Amino acid sequence: MELNQLINTNEVLDIVLKWGFVLVFTMFFVFTLLIYRQVQLMSRTLAGLLEPALKLIAVGLIVGNLVVLVMAVMVL
Amino acid sequence: MPHSSHKKETKGSVYNTLKLEKTTNPLSSFMVCPAVKFETQSAEEKIILMLRAHPITNLGWIVLSLLALFVPAFWEFLPADLLPTKFWWAGIVLWYMVVALFVVEKFLDWYFNVYIVTDERVVDIDFYGLVYRNMTVTQLNKLQDVNFKQTGGIAAMFNYGDVFLQTAGEQREFDFHRVPKPAKVVEIIYELVQEEEQEVLEGRIR
């Protein structure tokens, strides 16, 4: 295999891997939104326990995943 | 005097006895007279017990999650040139995100799947998956039989088991799975049913 071909193969692999990771991170981001929705639904059904803390954790997951998603687009 | 206020004054000996043992720990799996509200609770209805599965039943997923934390350490044994470094790091971040979501999901599943016994009825709140919920209710005066089953050494050691409530209605059986102190739960429900029957006899039904 010539050098040019090898470089091209690596570039294609890089692009495929990058957008593969971005896709998976996007799916995780959607999943964290669903978890926030779930916490809201659960808190409406049963109130008076740890709702503020659980909502904070759910928001933390959303923010964390958003940061990871942006970083993946920029760095990878 | 209206029935409801009359009832308020005369009813609740079980509640009045148990409220002295009120539980304040929100992570407890055996909560007596907790300060919580559930969706269909009426203004005068008092929660006597709120139960969830015994904490020891969470041991499986907790151990699994702890082991999962160390999995990326073994990735070093894979060939170094398999992936560029930046993708290795992305893989590690992805792995820990999976573990975090698994832990949160399992905790929510345990925390919000509860069994509630009020002075009027028994409520089973179930959440399945991410957005599906199921609330099953039965009146105390429809309960015909209450019993429990403790199977296995771990259940006996940590004193948890299944409580079965047989109802007179169309719904077949009401089960509390792996709840702490099942004998105590049966005793309290039995007392509440007797109290309810007494109210029916005296015509003090809300």
mmCIF file of C-alpha atoms in Angstrom:
data_model
loop_
_atom_site.group_PDB
_atom_site.id
_atom_site.type_symbol
_atom_site.label_atom_id
_atom_site.label_comp_id
_atom_site.label_asym_id
_atom_site.label_seq_id
_atom_site.Cartn_x
_atom_site.Cartn_y
_atom_site.Cartn_z
ATOM 1 C CA MET A 1 0.000 0.000 0.000
ATOM 2 C CA GLU A 2 1.416 3.397 -0.910
ATOM 3 C CA LEU A 3 1.854 6.148 1.647
ATOM 4 C CA ASN A 4 -0.904 8.323 0.155
ATOM 5 C CA GLN A 5 -3.391 5.485 0.294
ATOM 6 C CA LEU A 6 -2.474 4.739 3.908
ATOM 7 C CA ILE A 7 -2.992 8.401 4.919
ATOM 8 C CA ASN A 8 -6.356 8.484 3.162
ATOM 9 C CA THR A 9 -7.484 5.284 4.918
ATOM 10 C CA ASN A 10 -6.547 6.752 8.321
ATOM 11 C CA GLU A 11 -8.390 9.985 7.549
ATOM 12 C CA VAL A 12 -11.551 8.100 6.598
ATOM 13 C CA LEU A 13 -11.273 5.998 9.773
ATOM 14 C CA ASP A 14 -10.834 9.192 11.832
ATOM 15 C CA ILE A 15 -13.963 10.753 10.322
ATOM 16 C CA VAL A 16 -16.032 7.604 10.782
ATOM 17 C CA LEU A 17 -14.890 7.232 14.408
ATOM 18 C CA LYS A 18 -15.452 10.919 15.177
ATOM 19 C CA TRP A 19 -19.032 11.000 13.903
ATOM 20 C CA GLY A 20 -19.696 7.597 15.430
ATOM 21 C CA PHE A 21 -18.728 8.939 18.855
ATOM 22 C CA VAL A 22 -20.712 12.152 18.276
ATOM 23 C CA LEU A 23 -23.776 10.095 17.369
ATOM 24 C CA VAL A 24 -23.472 7.952 20.518
ATOM 25 C CA PHE A 25 -22.923 11.034 22.716
ATOM 26 C CA THR A 26 -25.998 12.648 21.129
ATOM 27 C CA MET A 27 -28.037 9.562 21.967
ATOM 28 C CA PHE A 28 -26.796 9.783 25.549
ATOM 29 C CA PHE A 29 -27.785 13.440 25.679
ATOM 30 C CA VAL A 30 -31.337 12.535 24.616
ATOM 31 C CA PHE A 31 -31.312 9.783 27.227
ATOM 32 C CA THR A 32 -30.388 12.271 29.979
ATOM 33 C CA LEU A 33 -33.299 14.501 28.898
ATOM 34 C CA LEU A 34 -35.565 11.482 29.328
ATOM 35 C CA ILE A 35 -34.137 10.885 32.801
ATOM 36 C CA TYR A 36 -34.954 14.482 33.752
ATOM 37 C CA ARG A 37 -38.490 13.955 32.464
ATOM 38 C CA GLN A 38 -38.694 10.735 34.471
ATOM 39 C CA VAL A 39 -37.592 12.489 37.680
ATOM 40 C CA GLN A 40 -40.258 15.158 37.100
ATOM 41 C CA LEU A 41 -42.937 12.520 36.581
ATOM 42 C CA MET A 42 -41.835 10.567 39.644
ATOM 43 C CA SER A 43 -41.738 13.690 41.805
ATOM 44 C CA ARG A 44 -45.269 14.565 40.752
ATOM 45 C CA THR A 45 -46.450 11.093 41.721
ATOM 46 C CA LEU A 46 -44.650 11.054 45.058
ATOM 47 C CA ALA A 47 -43.659 14.364 46.635
ATOM 48 C CA GLY A 48 -41.842 15.342 49.806
ATOM 49 C CA LEU A 49 -38.624 13.370 49.680
ATOM 50 C CA LEU A 50 -35.414 14.149 47.819
ATOM 51 C CA GLU A 51 -36.847 15.850 44.724
ATOM 52 C CA PRO A 52 -34.529 18.904 44.720
ATOM 53 C CA ALA A 53 -31.423 16.705 45.006
ATOM 54 C CA LEU A 54 -32.638 14.292 42.322
ATOM 55 C CA LYS A 55 -33.521 17.129 39.951
ATOM 56 C CA LEU A 56 -30.056 18.585 40.555
ATOM 57 C CA ILE A 57 -28.462 15.227 39.655
ATOM 58 C CA ALA A 58 -30.615 14.990 36.515
ATOM 59 C CA VAL A 59 -29.646 18.545 35.465
ATOM 60 C CA GLY A 60 -26.002 17.698 36.231
ATOM 61 C CA LEU A 61 -26.213 14.728 33.876
ATOM 62 C CA ILE A 62 -27.702 16.902 31.127
ATOM 63 C CA VAL A 63 -25.015 19.585 31.508
ATOM 64 C CA GLY A 64 -22.221 16.987 31.732
ATOM 65 C CA ASN A 65 -23.410 15.201 28.600
ATOM 66 C CA LEU A 66 -23.803 18.468 26.725
ATOM 67 C CA VAL A 67 -20.214 19.433 27.586
ATOM 68 C CA VAL A 68 -18.974 16.002 26.441
ATOM 69 C CA LEU A 69 -20.966 16.310 23.197
ATOM 70 C CA VAL A 70 -19.547 19.768 22.403
ATOM 71 C CA MET A 71 -16.019 18.590 23.281
ATOM 72 C CA ALA A 72 -16.444 15.553 21.031
ATOM 73 C CA VAL A 73 -17.405 17.762 18.075
ATOM 74 C CA MET A 74 -14.502 20.161 18.739
ATOM 75 C CA VAL A 75 -11.657 17.869 19.817
ATOM 76 C CA LEU A 76 -12.168 14.574 18.000
ATOM 77 C CA MET B 1 -71.712 16.791 62.962
ATOM 78 C CA PRO B 2 -70.569 15.775 59.495
ATOM 79 C CA HIS B 3 -69.190 12.254 59.132
ATOM 80 C CA SER B 4 -65.727 13.303 58.062
ATOM 81 C CA SER B 5 -64.995 15.469 61.091
ATOM 82 C CA HIS B 6 -66.507 12.890 63.415
ATOM 83 C CA LYS B 7 -64.229 10.316 61.878
ATOM 84 C CA LYS B 8 -61.242 12.578 62.268
ATOM 85 C CA GLU B 9 -61.797 12.736 66.010
ATOM 86 C CA THR B 10 -62.487 9.077 66.607
ATOM 87 C CA LYS B 11 -60.387 7.311 64.001
ATOM 88 C CA GLY B 12 -56.685 6.704 63.882
ATOM 89 C CA SER B 13 -55.574 4.731 66.896
ATOM 90 C CA VAL B 14 -53.035 2.864 64.741
ATOM 91 C CA TYR B 15 -51.848 6.154 63.256
ATOM 92 C CA ASN B 16 -51.649 7.821 66.663
ATOM 93 C CA THR B 17 -49.595 4.944 68.045
ATOM 94 C CA LEU B 18 -47.236 4.784 65.081
ATOM 95 C CA LYS B 19 -46.673 8.501 64.634
ATOM 96 C CA LEU B 20 -44.506 8.390 67.755
ATOM 97 C CA GLU B 21 -42.072 6.273 65.680
ATOM 98 C CA LYS B 22 -42.172 8.682 62.712
ATOM 99 C CA THR B 23 -39.360 8.094 60.198
ATOM 100 C CA THR B 24 -37.494 11.134 58.900
ATOM 101 C CA ASN B 25 -34.769 9.448 56.825
ATOM 102 C CA PRO B 26 -35.883 9.804 53.163
ATOM 103 C CA LEU B 27 -33.710 6.838 52.142
ATOM 104 C CA SER B 28 -35.301 4.442 54.619
ATOM 105 C CA SER B 29 -37.116 1.473 53.120
ATOM 106 C CA PHE B 30 -39.489 1.187 56.078
ATOM 107 C CA MET B 31 -40.987 4.629 56.656
ATOM 108 C CA VAL B 32 -43.540 5.106 59.409
ATOM 109 C CA CYS B 33 -45.881 8.097 59.063
ATOM 110 C CA PRO B 34 -43.577 9.802 56.521
ATOM 111 C CA ALA B 35 -44.026 13.454 55.549
ATOM 112 C CA VAL B 36 -44.792 12.689 51.903
ATOM 113 C CA LYS B 37 -47.740 13.174 49.557
ATOM 114 C CA PHE B 38 -48.760 10.999 46.651
ATOM 115 C CA GLU B 39 -50.730 12.012 43.602
ATOM 116 C CA THR B 40 -54.231 10.767 44.437
ATOM 117 C CA GLN B 41 -54.041 11.263 48.194
ATOM 118 C CA SER B 42 -57.127 12.916 49.683
ATOM 119 C CA ALA B 43 -56.842 15.797 52.132
ATOM 120 C CA GLU B 44 -57.787 13.747 55.204
ATOM 121 C CA GLU B 45 -55.936 10.590 54.248
ATOM 122 C CA LYS B 46 -52.917 9.781 56.393
ATOM 123 C CA ILE B 47 -49.953 7.731 55.265
ATOM 124 C CA ILE B 48 -49.191 5.052 57.840
ATOM 125 C CA LEU B 49 -46.413 3.157 56.053
ATOM 126 C CA MET B 50 -44.289 3.717 53.004
ATOM 127 C CA LEU B 51 -42.198 0.757 51.940
ATOM 128 C CA ARG B 52 -39.659 0.033 49.257
ATOM 129 C CA ALA B 53 -37.434 -2.975 48.626
ATOM 130 C CA HIS B 54 -34.842 -3.637 51.342
ATOM 131 C CA PRO B 55 -31.552 -1.783 50.616
ATOM 132 C CA ILE B 56 -29.631 -5.071 50.555
ATOM 133 C CA THR B 57 -31.536 -6.012 47.379
ATOM 134 C CA ASN B 58 -29.527 -3.266 45.638
ATOM 135 C CA LEU B 59 -26.241 -5.010 46.381
ATOM 136 C CA GLY B 60 -26.064 -6.702 42.940
ATOM 137 C CA TRP B 61 -26.101 -3.542 40.831
ATOM 138 C CA ILE B 62 -23.918 -1.620 43.319
ATOM 139 C CA VAL B 63 -21.167 -4.278 43.113
ATOM 140 C CA LEU B 64 -21.552 -4.417 39.325
ATOM 141 C CA SER B 65 -21.192 -0.619 39.086
ATOM 142 C CA LEU B 66 -18.098 -0.625 41.302
ATOM 143 C CA LEU B 67 -16.494 -3.326 39.173
ATOM 144 C CA ALA B 68 -17.424 -1.385 36.019
ATOM 145 C CA LEU B 69 -15.409 1.592 37.303
ATOM 146 C CA PHE B 70 -12.209 -0.457 36.924
ATOM 147 C CA VAL B 71 -12.904 -1.830 33.446
ATOM 148 C CA PRO B 72 -10.992 0.951 31.560
ATOM 149 C CA ALA B 73 -7.865 0.011 33.520
ATOM 150 C CA PHE B 74 -7.820 -3.311 31.623
ATOM 151 C CA TRP B 75 -8.017 -1.594 28.242
ATOM 152 C CA GLU B 76 -4.246 -1.042 28.547
ATOM 153 C CA PHE B 77 -3.793 -4.687 27.647
ATOM 154 C CA LEU B 78 -5.364 -4.117 24.220
ATOM 155 C CA PRO B 79 -2.947 -3.279 21.343
ATOM 156 C CA ALA B 80 -1.888 0.370 21.643
ATOM 157 C CA ASP B 81 -2.196 1.078 17.917
ATOM 158 C CA LEU B 82 -5.776 -0.181 17.730
ATOM 159 C CA LEU B 83 -7.175 3.354 18.027
ATOM 160 C CA PRO B 84 -5.669 6.885 18.061
ATOM 161 C CA THR B 85 -5.223 8.266 21.606
ATOM 162 C CA LYS B 86 -8.057 10.797 21.369
ATOM 163 C CA PHE B 87 -10.520 7.979 20.644
ATOM 164 C CA TRP B 88 -9.203 5.958 23.569
ATOM 165 C CA TRP B 89 -10.105 8.888 25.814
ATOM 166 C CA ALA B 90 -13.487 9.284 24.156
ATOM 167 C CA GLY B 91 -14.111 5.582 24.808
ATOM 168 C CA ILE B 92 -13.236 5.976 28.496
ATOM 169 C CA VAL B 93 -15.573 8.999 28.838
ATOM 170 C CA LEU B 94 -18.342 7.050 27.092
ATOM 171 C CA TRP B 95 -17.828 4.083 29.418
ATOM 172 C CA TYR B 96 -18.139 6.245 32.552
ATOM 173 C CA MET B 97 -21.249 7.920 31.120
ATOM 174 C CA VAL B 98 -22.827 4.490 30.660
ATOM 175 C CA VAL B 99 -21.952 3.582 34.262
ATOM 176 C CA ALA B 100 -23.339 6.911 35.588
ATOM 177 C CA LEU B 101 -26.634 6.496 33.743
ATOM 178 C CA PHE B 102 -26.906 2.879 34.884
ATOM 179 C CA VAL B 103 -26.424 3.921 38.531
ATOM 180 C CA VAL B 104 -28.928 6.805 38.307
ATOM 181 C CA GLU B 105 -31.519 4.620 36.577
ATOM 182 C CA LYS B 106 -31.161 1.799 39.118
ATOM 183 C CA PHE B 107 -31.350 4.212 42.050
ATOM 184 C CA LEU B 108 -34.480 5.924 40.696
ATOM 185 C CA ASP B 109 -36.024 2.521 40.070
ATOM 186 C CA TRP B 110 -35.477 1.516 43.710
ATOM 187 C CA TYR B 111 -36.304 4.889 45.208
ATOM 188 C CA PHE B 112 -39.638 5.570 43.501
ATOM 189 C CA ASN B 113 -41.100 2.060 43.361
ATOM 190 C CA VAL B 114 -42.957 2.218 46.648
ATOM 191 C CA TYR B 115 -45.818 0.615 48.508
ATOM 192 C CA ILE B 116 -47.977 2.951 50.554
ATOM 193 C CA VAL B 117 -50.400 1.989 53.286
ATOM 194 C CA THR B 118 -52.751 4.766 54.359
ATOM 195 C CA ASP B 119 -55.567 4.741 56.888
ATOM 196 C CA GLU B 120 -57.962 4.117 53.964
ATOM 197 C CA ARG B 121 -56.200 2.061 51.316
ATOM 198 C CA VAL B 122 -53.100 0.386 49.974
ATOM 199 C CA VAL B 123 -51.290 1.929 47.007
ATOM 200 C CA ASP B 124 -48.633 0.319 44.827
ATOM 201 C CA ILE B 125 -46.639 2.781 42.708
ATOM 202 C CA ASP B 126 -44.517 1.208 39.969
ATOM 203 C CA PHE B 127 -42.295 2.815 37.383
ATOM 204 C CA TYR B 128 -41.072 0.766 34.463
ATOM 205 C CA GLY B 129 -38.349 1.996 32.163
ATOM 206 C CA LEU B 130 -38.144 5.695 31.552
ATOM 207 C CA VAL B 131 -41.657 7.050 31.238
ATOM 208 C CA TYR B 132 -44.169 4.337 32.118
ATOM 209 C CA ARG B 133 -45.851 4.334 35.513
ATOM 210 C CA ASN B 134 -48.524 2.233 37.116
ATOM 211 C CA MET B 135 -50.508 3.020 40.268
ATOM 212 C CA THR B 136 -52.652 0.256 41.758
ATOM 213 C CA VAL B 137 -55.012 0.984 44.633
ATOM 214 C CA THR B 138 -57.178 -1.154 46.863
ATOM 215 C CA GLN B 139 -59.374 -0.157 49.784
ATOM 216 C CA LEU B 140 -58.512 -1.597 53.199
ATOM 217 C CA ASN B 141 -62.070 -2.875 53.622
ATOM 218 C CA LYS B 142 -61.629 -5.014 50.492
ATOM 219 C CA LEU B 143 -58.683 -6.914 51.944
ATOM 220 C CA GLN B 144 -59.550 -10.492 52.847
ATOM 221 C CA ASP B 145 -56.236 -12.001 53.765
ATOM 222 C CA VAL B 146 -52.775 -10.666 54.573
ATOM 223 C CA ASN B 147 -49.715 -12.876 54.870
ATOM 224 C CA PHE B 148 -46.001 -12.876 54.184
ATOM 225 C CA LYS B 149 -43.252 -15.159 52.975
ATOM 226 C CA GLN B 150 -39.548 -15.062 53.826
ATOM 227 C CA THR B 151 -37.389 -17.335 51.727
ATOM 228 C CA GLY B 152 -33.638 -17.799 51.811
ATOM 229 C CA GLY B 153 -30.882 -17.167 54.296
ATOM 230 C CA ILE B 154 -30.213 -13.585 53.198
ATOM 231 C CA ALA B 155 -33.908 -12.644 53.585
ATOM 232 C CA ALA B 156 -33.931 -14.161 57.070
ATOM 233 C CA MET B 157 -30.634 -12.497 58.016
ATOM 234 C CA PHE B 158 -31.722 -9.021 56.894
ATOM 235 C CA ASN B 159 -35.372 -9.567 57.822
ATOM 236 C CA TYR B 160 -37.091 -8.859 54.535
ATOM 237 C CA GLY B 161 -39.703 -10.747 52.532
ATOM 238 C CA ASP B 162 -42.798 -10.608 50.350
ATOM 239 C CA VAL B 163 -46.169 -9.510 51.725
ATOM 240 C CA PHE B 164 -49.303 -10.793 49.970
ATOM 241 C CA LEU B 165 -52.625 -9.022 50.248
ATOM 242 C CA GLN B 166 -55.646 -10.931 48.985
ATOM 243 C CA THR B 167 -58.469 -8.646 47.934
ATOM 244 C CA ALA B 168 -62.191 -9.248 47.532
ATOM 245 C CA GLY B 169 -62.290 -7.189 44.369
ATOM 246 C CA GLU B 170 -61.557 -8.175 40.789
ATOM 247 C CA GLN B 171 -57.889 -7.576 41.253
ATOM 248 C CA ARG B 172 -56.314 -10.872 42.242
ATOM 249 C CA GLU B 173 -53.495 -10.207 44.672
ATOM 250 C CA PHE B 174 -51.490 -7.274 45.886
ATOM 251 C CA ASP B 175 -47.815 -8.066 46.480
ATOM 252 C CA PHE B 176 -45.135 -6.107 48.293
ATOM 253 C CA HIS B 177 -41.839 -7.501 47.103
ATOM 254 C CA ARG B 178 -38.754 -7.815 49.344
ATOM 255 C CA VAL B 179 -39.918 -5.272 51.922
ATOM 256 C CA PRO B 180 -38.266 -4.984 55.345
ATOM 257 C CA LYS B 181 -39.959 -6.318 58.499
ATOM 258 C CA PRO B 182 -42.747 -8.215 56.690
ATOM 259 C CA ALA B 183 -44.229 -9.549 59.941
ATOM 260 C CA LYS B 184 -44.558 -5.998 61.279
ATOM 261 C CA VAL B 185 -46.135 -4.864 57.971
ATOM 262 C CA VAL B 186 -48.719 -7.656 58.171
ATOM 263 C CA GLU B 187 -49.450 -6.779 61.796
ATOM 264 C CA ILE B 188 -50.009 -3.091 60.995
ATOM 265 C CA ILE B 189 -52.205 -3.813 57.954
ATOM 266 C CA TYR B 190 -54.216 -6.312 59.985
ATOM 267 C CA GLU B 191 -54.811 -3.693 62.695
ATOM 268 C CA LEU B 192 -55.835 -1.138 60.071
ATOM 269 C CA VAL B 193 -58.282 -3.574 58.477
ATOM 270 C CA GLN B 194 -59.813 -4.279 61.878
ATOM 271 C CA GLU B 195 -60.083 -0.556 62.546
ATOM 272 C CA GLU B 196 -61.767 -0.103 59.164
ATOM 273 C CA GLU B 197 -64.222 -2.939 59.852
ATOM 274 C CA GLN B 198 -65.075 -1.342 63.184
ATOM 275 C CA GLU B 199 -65.824 1.920 61.388
ATOM 276 C CA VAL B 200 -68.115 0.117 58.954
ATOM 277 C CA LEU B 201 -69.991 -1.432 61.877
ATOM 278 C CA GLU B 202 -70.334 1.964 63.551
ATOM 279 C CA GLY B 203 -71.301 3.678 60.297
ATOM 280 C CA ARG B 204 -68.316 6.018 60.317
ATOM 281 C CA ILE B 205 -67.275 5.541 56.707
ATOM 282 C CA ARG B 206 -66.010 8.596 54.790
#
